[in-house]
Tab-separated table of C-alpha atoms and ligand atoms in Angstrom:
chain	number	residue	atom	x	y	z
J	1	MET	CA	-90.943	-70.638	45.395
J	2	ASP	CA	-91.978	-67.953	42.918
J	3	ASN	CA	-94.671	-70.280	40.822
J	4	LYS	CA	-96.289	-70.844	44.520
J	5	LYS	CA	-95.724	-66.938	45.026
J	6	SER	CA	-97.525	-66.411	41.607
J	7	SER	CA	-100.322	-68.648	42.037
J	8	SER	CA	-101.534	-68.046	45.839
J	9	ALA	CA	-101.128	-63.827	44.876
J	10	THR	CA	-103.270	-64.391	41.815
J	11	THR	CA	-105.876	-66.493	44.188
J	12	LEU	CA	-105.828	-63.030	46.459
J	13	GLN	CA	-106.266	-61.085	43.192
J	14	ASN	CA	-109.115	-63.015	41.835
J	15	GLY	CA	-110.658	-62.356	45.358
J	16	LYS	CA	-112.187	-66.378	45.551
J	17	GLN	CA	-109.586	-68.047	48.203
J	18	SER	CA	-110.271	-67.850	51.963
J	19	ASN	CA	-108.108	-70.340	53.688
J	20	GLY	CA	-107.687	-68.762	57.178
J	21	ASN	CA	-104.568	-67.868	57.923
J	22	GLN	CA	-104.072	-64.519	55.250
J	23	SER	CA	-107.661	-61.987	54.927
J	24	ASN	CA	-108.969	-62.366	58.801
J	25	GLY	CA	-111.503	-60.218	58.879
J	26	LYS	CA	-109.643	-57.894	55.618
J	27	PRO	CA	-111.039	-56.972	52.909
J	28	SER	CA	-109.681	-58.999	49.744
J	29	ASN	CA	-109.190	-55.926	47.638
J	30	GLY	CA	-105.916	-57.196	45.956
J	31	LYS	CA	-103.039	-54.949	46.433
J	32	SER	CA	-103.200	-54.569	49.714
J	33	THR	CA	-103.187	-58.034	50.870
J	34	SER	CA	-100.830	-59.147	48.463
J	35	GLY	CA	-98.451	-56.674	49.503
J	36	SER	CA	-99.102	-57.489	53.135
J	37	MET	CA	-98.563	-60.974	51.821
J	38	GLN	CA	-95.500	-60.866	50.637
J	39	SER	CA	-93.701	-59.022	53.933
J	40	SER	CA	-95.612	-61.703	55.921
J	41	GLN	CA	-93.122	-64.298	53.272
J	42	LEU	CA	-90.059	-62.228	53.675
J	43	MET	CA	-90.746	-62.371	57.424
J	44	GLN	CA	-91.073	-65.893	57.414
J	45	LEU	CA	-87.736	-66.317	55.258
J	46	PHE	CA	-86.060	-63.916	57.349
J	47	GLU	CA	-86.980	-66.153	60.540
J	48	ASP	CA	-85.486	-69.379	58.776
J	49	GLU	CA	-82.369	-67.585	57.543
J	50	LEU	CA	-81.948	-66.610	61.303
J	51	LYS	CA	-82.380	-70.031	62.529
J	52	ASP	CA	-80.121	-71.480	59.711
J	53	ILE	CA	-77.216	-68.579	60.765
J	54	TYR	CA	-77.757	-69.346	64.651
J	55	TRP	CA	-77.445	-73.243	63.886
J	56	ALA	CA	-74.485	-72.357	62.524
J	57	GLU	CA	-72.877	-70.074	64.775
J	58	LYS	CA	-73.436	-72.302	67.939
J	59	ALA	CA	-71.477	-75.332	65.539
J	60	LEU	CA	-68.770	-73.000	64.893
J	61	THR	CA	-68.015	-72.618	68.735
J	62	LYS	CA	-67.120	-75.991	68.579
J	63	ALA	CA	-65.631	-76.310	65.344
J	64	ILE	CA	-63.158	-73.059	65.925
J	65	PRO	CA	-61.480	-74.870	68.635
J	66	LYS	CA	-60.171	-77.682	66.862
J	67	MET	CA	-58.845	-75.888	64.592
J	68	ILE	CA	-56.807	-74.209	67.110
J	69	LYS	CA	-56.079	-77.304	68.500
J	70	ASN	CA	-54.806	-78.191	65.097
J	71	ALA	CA	-52.940	-74.591	64.151
J	72	THR	CA	-49.153	-74.024	64.381
J	73	SER	CA	-48.938	-70.337	63.684
J	74	GLN	CA	-48.913	-67.990	66.571
J	75	ASP	CA	-50.790	-65.334	64.151
J	76	LEU	CA	-53.252	-67.402	63.528
J	77	ILE	CA	-54.285	-69.630	66.318
J	78	GLU	CA	-55.024	-65.758	67.547
J	79	ALA	CA	-56.945	-65.183	64.987
J	80	LEU	CA	-58.835	-68.224	65.463
J	81	THR	CA	-59.008	-67.192	69.178
J	82	SER	CA	-60.437	-63.803	68.861
J	83	HIS	CA	-62.870	-64.921	66.300
J	84	LEU	CA	-63.754	-67.357	68.959
J	85	ASP	CA	-64.770	-64.861	71.562
J	86	GLU	CA	-66.577	-62.690	68.850
J	87	THR	CA	-68.553	-66.403	67.798
J	88	GLU	CA	-70.316	-66.254	71.015
J	89	ASN	CA	-70.921	-62.542	70.969
J	90	HIS	CA	-72.738	-63.495	67.512
J	91	ILE	CA	-74.997	-66.044	69.367
J	92	THR	CA	-75.597	-63.053	71.511
J	93	ARG	CA	-76.634	-60.789	69.435
J	94	LEU	CA	-79.186	-63.704	67.560
J	95	HIS	CA	-81.055	-64.176	70.727
J	96	GLN	CA	-81.281	-60.426	70.623
J	97	VAL	CA	-83.088	-60.228	67.210
J	98	PHE	CA	-85.162	-63.496	68.322
J	99	GLU	CA	-86.109	-60.835	71.048
J	100	SER	CA	-86.353	-58.300	69.585
J	101	ILE	CA	-89.039	-59.623	66.772
J	102	GLY	CA	-90.826	-61.246	69.664
J	103	LYS	CA	-89.426	-65.068	69.130
J	104	LYS	CA	-87.724	-67.655	71.234
J	105	ALA	CA	-84.396	-68.356	69.697
J	106	SER	CA	-84.339	-71.621	67.937
J	107	ALA	CA	-81.795	-73.157	65.701
J	108	LYS	CA	-82.205	-75.078	62.186
J	109	LYS	CA	-79.688	-77.216	60.745
J	110	CYS	CA	-77.541	-75.608	58.925
J	111	GLU	CA	-76.473	-78.082	55.688
J	112	ALA	CA	-74.056	-75.770	53.867
J	113	MET	CA	-71.974	-74.927	57.408
J	114	ASP	CA	-72.307	-78.676	58.021
J	115	GLY	CA	-70.617	-79.686	54.632
J	116	LEU	CA	-67.839	-76.500	55.553
J	117	ILE	CA	-66.690	-78.103	59.058
J	118	GLU	CA	-66.832	-81.758	57.596
J	119	GLU	CA	-64.506	-80.172	54.684
J	120	ALA	CA	-62.516	-78.214	57.620
J	121	GLY	CA	-61.595	-81.883	59.332
J	122	ASP	CA	-60.780	-83.570	56.123
J	123	ILE	CA	-58.245	-81.033	55.016
J	124	MET	CA	-56.789	-80.515	58.910
J	125	ASP	CA	-56.452	-84.610	58.178
J	126	SER	CA	-55.556	-84.819	54.835
J	127	CYS	CA	-52.210	-82.127	55.774
J	128	GLU	CA	-49.359	-82.625	57.927
J	129	GLN	CA	-49.094	-80.339	60.785
J	130	GLY	CA	-47.245	-76.992	60.568
J	131	PRO	CA	-47.588	-74.562	57.395
J	132	MET	CA	-49.060	-76.669	55.408
J	133	ARG	CA	-52.073	-77.500	57.513
J	134	ASP	CA	-52.293	-73.856	58.839
J	135	ALA	CA	-53.154	-73.043	54.780
J	136	GLY	CA	-55.567	-75.650	55.106
J	137	ILE	CA	-57.178	-74.006	58.078
J	138	ILE	CA	-57.215	-70.522	56.177
J	139	SER	CA	-58.694	-71.881	53.814
J	140	ALA	CA	-61.794	-73.819	55.155
J	141	ALA	CA	-62.389	-70.936	57.160
J	142	GLN	CA	-62.245	-68.283	54.862
J	143	LYS	CA	-64.926	-70.354	53.577
J	144	VAL	CA	-66.747	-70.110	56.726
J	145	GLU	CA	-66.560	-66.581	56.869
J	146	HIS	CA	-67.813	-65.995	52.818
J	147	TYR	CA	-70.744	-67.999	53.707
J	148	GLU	CA	-71.509	-65.777	57.229
J	149	ILE	CA	-70.826	-62.621	55.442
J	150	ALA	CA	-73.636	-64.110	52.566
J	151	SER	CA	-76.015	-64.487	55.600
J	152	TYR	CA	-75.791	-61.657	57.512
J	153	GLY	CA	-75.552	-59.556	54.532
J	154	THR	CA	-78.837	-60.470	53.481
J	155	LEU	CA	-79.930	-61.051	56.815
J	156	ARG	CA	-79.478	-57.288	58.020
J	157	GLN	CA	-80.934	-56.220	53.763
J	158	PHE	CA	-84.486	-58.573	55.029
J	159	ALA	CA	-84.347	-56.830	58.056
J	160	GLU	CA	-84.052	-52.857	56.672
J	161	THR	CA	-86.682	-53.934	54.047
J	162	LEU	CA	-89.142	-55.163	57.134
J	163	GLY	CA	-88.569	-52.111	59.233
J	164	LEU	CA	-86.958	-54.016	61.918
J	165	SER	CA	-84.551	-51.326	63.108
J	166	GLU	CA	-82.623	-52.714	65.640
J	167	ALA	CA	-82.305	-56.214	64.121
J	168	VAL	CA	-80.565	-53.972	61.456
J	169	VAL	CA	-78.393	-52.879	63.899
J	170	LEU	CA	-77.397	-56.010	65.669
J	171	LEU	CA	-76.778	-57.554	62.078
J	172	GLU	CA	-74.994	-55.072	60.609
J	173	ALA	CA	-72.527	-55.635	64.004
J	174	THR	CA	-71.870	-59.034	63.293
J	175	LEU	CA	-71.710	-58.868	59.666
J	176	ASN	CA	-68.554	-56.281	59.772
J	177	GLU	CA	-66.808	-58.520	62.453
J	178	GLU	CA	-67.159	-61.086	60.000
J	179	LYS	CA	-65.765	-59.235	57.176
J	180	ALA	CA	-63.022	-58.395	59.595
J	181	ALA	CA	-62.280	-61.785	60.418
J	182	ASP	CA	-61.679	-62.703	56.570
J	183	GLU	CA	-59.326	-60.049	56.153
J	184	LYS	CA	-57.507	-61.128	58.945
J	185	LEU	CA	-57.292	-64.280	57.886
J	186	THR	CA	-56.101	-63.340	54.510
J	187	MET	CA	-53.353	-61.077	56.224
J	188	VAL	CA	-52.230	-64.335	58.096
J	189	ALA	CA	-52.245	-66.033	54.822
J	190	THR	CA	-50.250	-63.833	52.346
J	191	ASP	CA	-47.505	-62.214	55.329
J	192	THR	CA	-46.186	-65.730	56.190
J	193	ILE	CA	-48.338	-69.119	55.787
J	194	ASN	CA	-48.376	-69.233	52.481
J	195	ILE	CA	-44.610	-68.236	51.474
J	196	GLU	CA	-44.101	-71.168	54.114
J	197	ALA	CA	-46.369	-73.840	52.842
J	198	ALA	CA	-44.800	-72.983	49.452
J	199	GLN	CA	-41.548	-73.131	51.066
J	200	GLU	CA	-42.442	-76.653	52.534
J	201	ALA	CA	-43.730	-77.911	49.325
J	202	ALA	CA	-40.947	-76.789	47.741
N	301	FE2	FE1	-70.281	-65.658	63.013
N	302	FE2	FE1	-67.516	-65.685	61.487
């Protein structure tokens, strides 16, 4: 990817190219064209990442209810149920982010989230219902939250660099909820579930 970037930039700086999709009517004076090209590439990356997390959030609205069904601890059920509501809201916010950049919301399959959700299913199948399965659900759910935290952290940073102030506010709101959900799961785990699971294993 870096190679691609630098080779197109070199072509532009040499002033030889004109493939029709960059310097429409603009003087090709190297520096400024290269800057605007970088920002249009960053915008493209921003949009691609948005589509990825949009797919992931939609998949989570189907995966979290399965975790809730499999959970036993009331604290865990409550934490997951409240985060399911937040997840619906994350989708609404993503619609608003797409709208703020003049694009229609669209999804692109997120292989990473697909894998994490599959792994959650395997953990639930392989653990006996009760504290053990609850501990497994928390571990799978926290991996999901960490993926989301990484994605929203990057998206917010991209939005900031691109000067998309409305998107920054929306993405930051979701990022904070993902962090809080992760902390809540840690609390549920350390307060009761891990202790009970360890006792059960003994
Ligand atoms: Fe989310
Ligand atoms: Fe989340």
